[in-house]
Coordinates of C-alpha atoms and ligand atoms in Angstrom, one line a residue:
M1 CA -2.5 10.1 -3.9
K2 CA -2.6 6.7 -3.2
I3 CA -5.8 4.8 -1.4
M4 CA -6.8 1.5 -0.5
I5 CA -10.0 0.3 -0.3
I6 CA -11.0 -2.4 1.4
N7 CA -13.7 -4.9 1.6
G8 CA -14.7 -7.5 4.2
P9 CA -16.7 -11.1 4.6
N10 CA -19.6 -11.3 2.5
L11 CA -19.0 -7.3 0.4
N12 CA -18.1 -10.0 -2.3
M13 CA -22.5 -11.2 -2.6
L14 CA -23.0 -7.5 -3.3
G15 CA -25.8 -7.6 -5.9
I16 CA -26.9 -10.8 -4.3
R17 CA -27.0 -10.5 -0.6
E18 CA -30.1 -8.8 0.9
P19 CA -30.9 -6.2 -1.6
A20 CA -32.9 -4.7 0.6
H21 CA -30.0 -3.6 2.6
Y22 CA -27.2 -3.4 0.4
G23 CA -29.0 -2.5 -2.9
K24 CA -28.6 -4.3 -6.5
E25 CA -25.2 -3.4 -7.6
T26 CA -22.7 -6.2 -7.9
Y27 CA -18.9 -6.1 -6.2
E28 CA -17.8 -5.5 -10.0
D29 CA -20.2 -2.7 -10.2
L30 CA -18.8 -0.9 -6.9
L31 CA -14.9 -1.4 -8.3
N32 CA -16.1 0.0 -11.6
K33 CA -18.0 3.1 -10.0
I34 CA -14.6 4.0 -7.9
R35 CA -12.4 3.7 -10.4
K36 CA -14.2 6.4 -12.3
H37 CA -14.4 8.3 -9.5
A38 CA -10.9 7.8 -9.0
D39 CA -9.9 8.6 -12.3
E40 CA -11.8 11.6 -12.3
R41 CA -9.9 13.1 -9.1
G42 CA -6.3 11.9 -10.6
V43 CA -5.7 9.8 -7.6
S44 CA -4.7 6.1 -7.5
V45 CA -7.0 3.1 -5.9
E46 CA -6.0 0.1 -4.8
F47 CA -8.9 -2.7 -4.3
R48 CA -8.5 -5.7 -1.5
Q49 CA -11.5 -7.6 -0.4
S50 CA -11.3 -10.9 1.9
N51 CA -13.7 -12.9 3.8
H52 CA -10.9 -13.4 6.5
E53 CA -10.1 -11.3 10.0
G54 CA -6.9 -11.9 9.2
D55 CA -6.5 -10.9 5.8
L56 CA -8.0 -7.5 6.3
V57 CA -5.4 -6.7 9.2
D58 CA -2.6 -7.7 6.3
Y59 CA -3.8 -5.2 3.9
I60 CA -4.3 -2.4 6.1
Q61 CA -0.5 -3.5 7.8
S62 CA 0.6 -3.0 4.0
T63 CA -0.5 0.3 3.5
Y64 CA 1.8 1.3 5.9
G65 CA 4.6 3.9 4.0
A66 CA 3.1 2.8 0.9
F67 CA -0.5 4.7 0.8
D68 CA -1.8 8.0 2.1
G69 CA -5.3 6.7 3.3
I70 CA -7.9 3.6 3.4
V71 CA -11.0 3.5 2.9
I72 CA -12.5 0.2 4.5
N73 CA -16.3 -1.5 5.0
P74 CA -14.8 -3.8 7.5
G75 CA -18.8 -5.8 7.0
A76 CA -19.7 -8.2 9.9
Y77 CA -16.2 -7.4 11.7
T78 CA -17.1 -4.3 12.3
H79 CA -19.1 -5.1 15.3
T80 CA -16.6 -7.4 16.6
S81 CA -12.7 -7.0 15.9
I82 CA -10.4 -5.1 18.0
A83 CA -7.8 -7.0 15.6
I84 CA -8.8 -4.3 12.9
L85 CA -8.7 -1.8 15.4
D86 CA -5.8 -1.7 16.2
A87 CA -4.2 -2.6 12.7
V88 CA -5.3 0.8 11.9
K89 CA -4.0 2.2 14.9
A90 CA -0.6 0.6 14.2
V91 CA -0.4 1.7 10.7
G92 CA -1.4 5.5 11.3
V93 CA -3.1 6.0 7.9
P94 CA -5.9 7.8 7.8
T95 CA -8.8 5.4 7.6
C96 CA -12.4 6.3 6.6
E97 CA -15.1 3.2 8.0
V98 CA -18.1 3.6 5.0
H99 CA -21.2 1.1 5.7
I100 CA -24.0 0.8 2.6
S101 CA -26.5 0.1 4.8
D102 CA -27.5 2.5 8.1
V103 CA -26.1 0.4 10.8
N104 CA -27.3 2.6 13.6
A105 CA -31.3 2.1 12.2
R106 CA -30.8 -2.2 11.9
E107 CA -30.1 -4.7 15.1
E108 CA -28.8 -3.4 17.8
F109 CA -25.4 -5.4 18.0
R110 CA -24.5 -3.1 14.2
R111 CA -24.3 0.1 16.9
V112 CA -21.2 -1.3 18.0
S113 CA -18.0 -0.2 15.6
Y114 CA -14.7 -1.2 16.9
I115 CA -13.0 0.3 14.1
R116 CA -14.7 3.6 14.5
A117 CA -12.2 5.0 17.5
A118 CA -9.6 4.9 14.9
C119 CA -11.0 6.4 11.8
V120 CA -11.3 10.2 10.9
L121 CA -14.9 9.6 9.1
T122 CA -17.5 7.0 9.1
V123 CA -20.3 7.1 6.4
S124 CA -23.3 5.2 7.3
G125 CA -26.4 4.4 5.1
H126 CA -25.3 6.2 1.9
G127 CA -25.6 3.1 -0.1
T128 CA -21.9 2.8 -2.4
D129 CA -21.7 6.7 -2.7
G130 CA -20.2 6.1 0.5
Y131 CA -17.0 5.0 -0.7
L132 CA -16.9 8.2 -2.8
E133 CA -17.3 10.3 -0.2
A134 CA -15.0 8.7 1.9
M135 CA -12.5 9.2 -1.3
D136 CA -13.3 12.6 -1.2
Y137 CA -12.9 13.3 2.4
L138 CA -9.4 11.6 2.6
I139 CA -8.5 13.9 -1.0
K140 CA -9.9 16.7 1.0
R141 CA -8.1 15.9 4.1
K142 CA -5.1 15.4 2.5
G143 CA -5.0 18.8 0.6
N144 CA -5.8 20.8 4.2
S145 CA -3.3 19.3 6.8
N146 CA -5.8 21.2 9.3
L147 CA -8.4 18.6 9.0
Ligands
LIG1 C1 -22.1 -3.2 6.2 C2 -22.9 -3.2 7.2 C3 -22.5 -4.7 8.9 O1 -23.2 -5.0 9.9 C4 -22.7 -6.1 7.8 O2 -22.4 -7.1 8.6 C5 -22.0 -6.0 6.3 C6 -22.3 -4.9 5.5 C7 -22.7 -2.3 5.3 O3 -22.4 -2.3 4.6 O4 -23.8 -1.8 5.7 O5 -21.5 -7.0 6.5 O6 -21.4 -3.1 6.6

């Protein structure tokens, strides 16, 4: 099983940006944590990160016919991007939306998620463990086509 892990704008600044919301782990720490989790479960992962909306669309499109699932934290594009929603709909690859912070407990504008409508799962407010939960969900879902 092959999963693409996509991180949007400012997630490369993990560990530096607003630690009260996003914790002290760096982006590299996050990748290592995901790699370890993937190894333990025998799944393969590829990572992408960009601060640019169109790059995120390109990454999503590249999963078509090549990946079994997507775990994506679109960052602030969550709350604005119809293009990212449309890309997920276009490829039809099972996609989980992850937010490190609890987006429902912050500013009003963070409650809106365009991508959510096309996702099989949303995890919000579980820190970086949310990425692992999303991976496990996709792994379980693949083993049980009824999910
Ligand atoms: C985020 C929440 C978004 O509102 C914010 O713009 C981010 C990160 C999170 O992981 O909690 O960049 O997606």
